[in-house]
Amino acid sequence: MSVPDYMQCAEDHQTLLVVVQPVGVVSEENFFSIYRRICSVSQLSMRDSQRALFIRYRHHYPPENNEWGDFQTHRKVVGLITITDCFSARDWPQTFEKFHVQKEIYGSTLYDSRLFVFGLQGDVAEQQRPDVAFYPSYEDCSSVEKRIEDFIESLFIVLESKRLDRATDKSGDKIPLLCVPFEKKDFVGLDTDSRHYKKRCQGRMRKHVGDLCLQAGMLQDSLVHYHMSVELLRSVNDFLWLGAALEGLCSASVIYHYPGGTGGKAGSRRLQGSSLPAEAANRHRPGALTTNGINPDTSTEIGRAKNCLSPEDIIDKYKEAISYYSKYKNAGVIELEACVKAVRVLAIQKRSMEASEFLQNAVYINLRQLSEEEKIQRYSILSELYELIGFHRKSAFFKRVAAMQCVAPSIAEPGWRACYKLLLETLPGYSLSLDPKDFSKGTHRGWAAVQMRLLHELVYASRRMGNPALSVRHLCFLLQTMLDFLSDQEKKDVTQSLESYTSKCPGTMEPITLPDGLTLPPVPFTKLPIVRCVKLLSLPTSLRPQKMKSLLGQSVSTKSPFIYSPIIAHNRGEERSKKIDFQWVQGDVCEVQLMVYNPMPFELRVENMGLLTSGVEFESLPAALSLPAESGLYPVTLVGVPQTTGTITVNGYRTTVFGVFSDCLLDNLPGIKTSGSTVEVIPALPRLQISTSLPRSAHSLQPSSGDEISTNVSVQLYNGETQPLIITLENIGTEPLEKLEVTSKILTTKEKLYGDFLSWKLEETLAQFPLQPGKVATFTISIKAKLDFSCQENLLQDLSDDGSSVSGFPLSSPFRQVVRPRMESRPSNAPEGSKTGDLSHLKTRALEGVCG
């Protein structure tokens, strides 16, 4: 026997093996639709007894394994079901002949067989045949399950007759010697009358009868026969069959202790059509009582408890059986399957360390030269068994070995898709996830070197699959999550590979869905560059919105009632901590400053860096920057223009690095400092540019308060002289100017002024309002110097300072302007040509306002 069945479990020893195969040309879809319905009838309670029969179906079974049917009867094909298409009566004889040819393959062991014919109607289909069932189509075949139940009952009748025939002690009859295929040549010429030979025959036959009893649902009888067989075979050192007897004893004991099965959901034992008796349902508990408190068969339970192995003894006997199998080179498959069965039992018992010893032994069992497909299957099953006992990393190791076996050099057409699928399944075992969010929560889990190796293999496999987008995604993940573990040379190599891939297939922020339904999330480059601080900047002073003030300096505001609610106090506090106390203006360029640094050992070029916002329509103006290798914190200013009003939230930023587009959210950036990310955008405001006809002054009248725009002009007047000051107003914004207000204020006076020092008329100017964008308006201010110099000894000193200044600040519409004059004392060094007693000129300084 050369083909192991890695799905074997201990309870399979009580099953009957039935092979289901197509005859002729049958579509795969039609075949498996019927095959699944047949497999649904896997357990049946016999109507004339309290015993249950379990069936194991296979659609492919190597005929050479059938030769081991005497050694372990559950390996013997006892039933054959064939499925065929036949649409014409002329094709029927040929179809029926094919059925007989198929039967001959397993003819020596078959108990019964059936042929299901689909598509044939007429006289032939109406003929009643015990071994043939006719159906008009694959949709019209409601009686398939009933036919299978009848078929199972016929198998039980044959099984029971064989059991009775073998179990009956016929005195004087010679007991035949049961052999496995490789033993037949060894027994040629032996003395068949020797005591040793007869014990060997008796022991093997007892073991064989025990198998039949177990299949027939007679658990107690099978335990008795197995014990007798062990004693007989041990006395003659028949180690191969002694191992089989011990394994049979273990299987019967496992069925007794674990009626739910050891093979997982597939091995769950539930009867269909009728239920087991209470005694059978509770056979895992010695002395179990029925609902009325009376044991249905006390002697049976006592007998089973006496002959059945304890859970600990089951494992010891498995070890002994496997040690006997290991003595025979041709029993490698039997030894391997016994290890698998023991592991499943130990998994139920939660004895993981002992289970790993059995698996380690299975790894080193030397079978014949396996094909590549058989190697893949072997490593995959080892992986599943290690997963079953909780050895996740060991499971991942063998699954990765199976993946590499899919693309072995000896395979003509490497299976890169199968390799990639198996590699994906290894990720949990190495504490690896393909979601970058799992790596931003704290400390790194797992062995980084192994994880990087696995990610490189995923990149290579996806490239060989012809999926460059998948390669880019895995490379991005490798660079983002393993950056701290990459050497300088590895960083250069990975980025070069990434640039090579993205030149053909740029990286995007779209999730990638694989054919099996797995979705790979996008991988934003939050570490290229690393952002440490985000700060929203206020508008420049000339563009900063100010609350409108009346001429008396009182702010215009609306009063609202204060309402306290303790329920939402916490949320309000959080909102205040995020909201900025200044405002942005619709249509004006707004700025956000980021402090970034480059962790790479080479210059990092970042393209199309812009802001990610929500709340209002926002036009982000992308920037490009080049950061030196391993730079310190570097300030970067990102700008944009809000197009609508409302509350805008800066959620993050976007970049293009190495051909990969990234949307980096602030919430996903660890260790980032921010003073807030939400700001109010108010409607667009008018913008006014003011110019005067007088020359600018180099001196400032008074320091700016920070919320106003000032300009200073100078003028020199003689006492009694009048000079006009022409102020030009130009609307350089996009909103009309609706209102103009002008006022003046004398800051300091030490002399008496006669008349109006500043005077103006706004009628002609106001006639041009509202002033549309791009339009210009002017008005004239008359500056008249008329002073009283009597009793002012230090007047000349006070008037020595020259100059006239204009200052003001922009306000919201309606437009207003304040013009404020100021008189200061003149310094002691009066200009030449002037006389102290008769002041013939005067120098003044005034403040000119700006509109808002």
XYZ file of N, CA and C in Angstrom, residues 16 44-48 53 55 112 114 146-160:
75
model
N -17.910 1.071 6.629
C -17.807 0.286 5.396
C -17.420 1.235 4.263
N -26.791 4.783 9.251
C -28.130 4.199 9.179
C -28.297 3.172 10.291
N -29.444 3.245 10.949
C -29.775 2.264 11.979
C -30.580 1.141 11.343
N -30.127 -0.081 11.599
C -30.796 -1.238 11.007
C -32.163 -1.460 11.670
N -33.160 -1.732 10.843
C -34.529 -1.818 11.341
C -34.751 -3.034 12.230
N -34.077 -4.150 11.948
C -34.318 -5.387 12.685
C -33.367 -5.576 13.856
N -25.019 1.238 11.228
C -23.996 0.999 10.217
C -23.488 2.360 9.723
N -21.038 4.427 6.919
C -20.496 4.286 5.572
C -19.489 5.410 5.309
N -21.802 -5.655 -2.724
C -22.918 -5.331 -3.599
C -22.531 -4.093 -4.402
N -24.265 -0.859 -7.359
C -25.421 -0.212 -7.963
C -24.971 0.635 -9.148
N -33.324 7.095 -0.906
C -33.992 5.842 -0.523
C -33.274 4.639 -1.142
N -32.810 4.788 -2.362
C -32.056 3.700 -3.010
C -30.769 3.420 -2.243
N -30.118 4.470 -1.744
C -28.876 4.284 -1.011
C -29.142 3.572 0.314
N -30.257 3.893 0.975
C -30.592 3.204 2.223
C -30.819 1.714 1.976
N -31.495 1.395 0.893
C -31.694 -0.026 0.558
C -30.359 -0.700 0.255
N -29.485 0.029 -0.412
C -28.157 -0.499 -0.744
C -27.358 -0.774 0.537
N -27.433 0.135 1.513
C -26.711 -0.060 2.771
C -27.254 -1.269 3.522
N -28.557 -1.473 3.500
C -29.135 -2.637 4.160
C -28.646 -3.933 3.521
N -28.485 -3.937 2.198
C -27.956 -5.150 1.541
C -26.506 -5.383 1.948
N -25.736 -4.289 2.121
C -24.359 -4.455 2.583
C -24.339 -5.036 3.987
N -25.256 -4.608 4.841
C -25.300 -5.110 6.214
C -25.603 -6.609 6.227
N -26.491 -7.055 5.348
C -26.841 -8.491 5.305
C -25.612 -9.326 4.953
N -24.841 -8.877 3.955
C -23.635 -9.625 3.564
C -22.606 -9.577 4.677
N -22.443 -8.387 5.283
C -21.471 -8.236 6.375
C -21.814 -9.164 7.534
N -23.078 -9.223 7.888
C -23.492 -10.057 9.015
C -23.255 -11.526 8.716
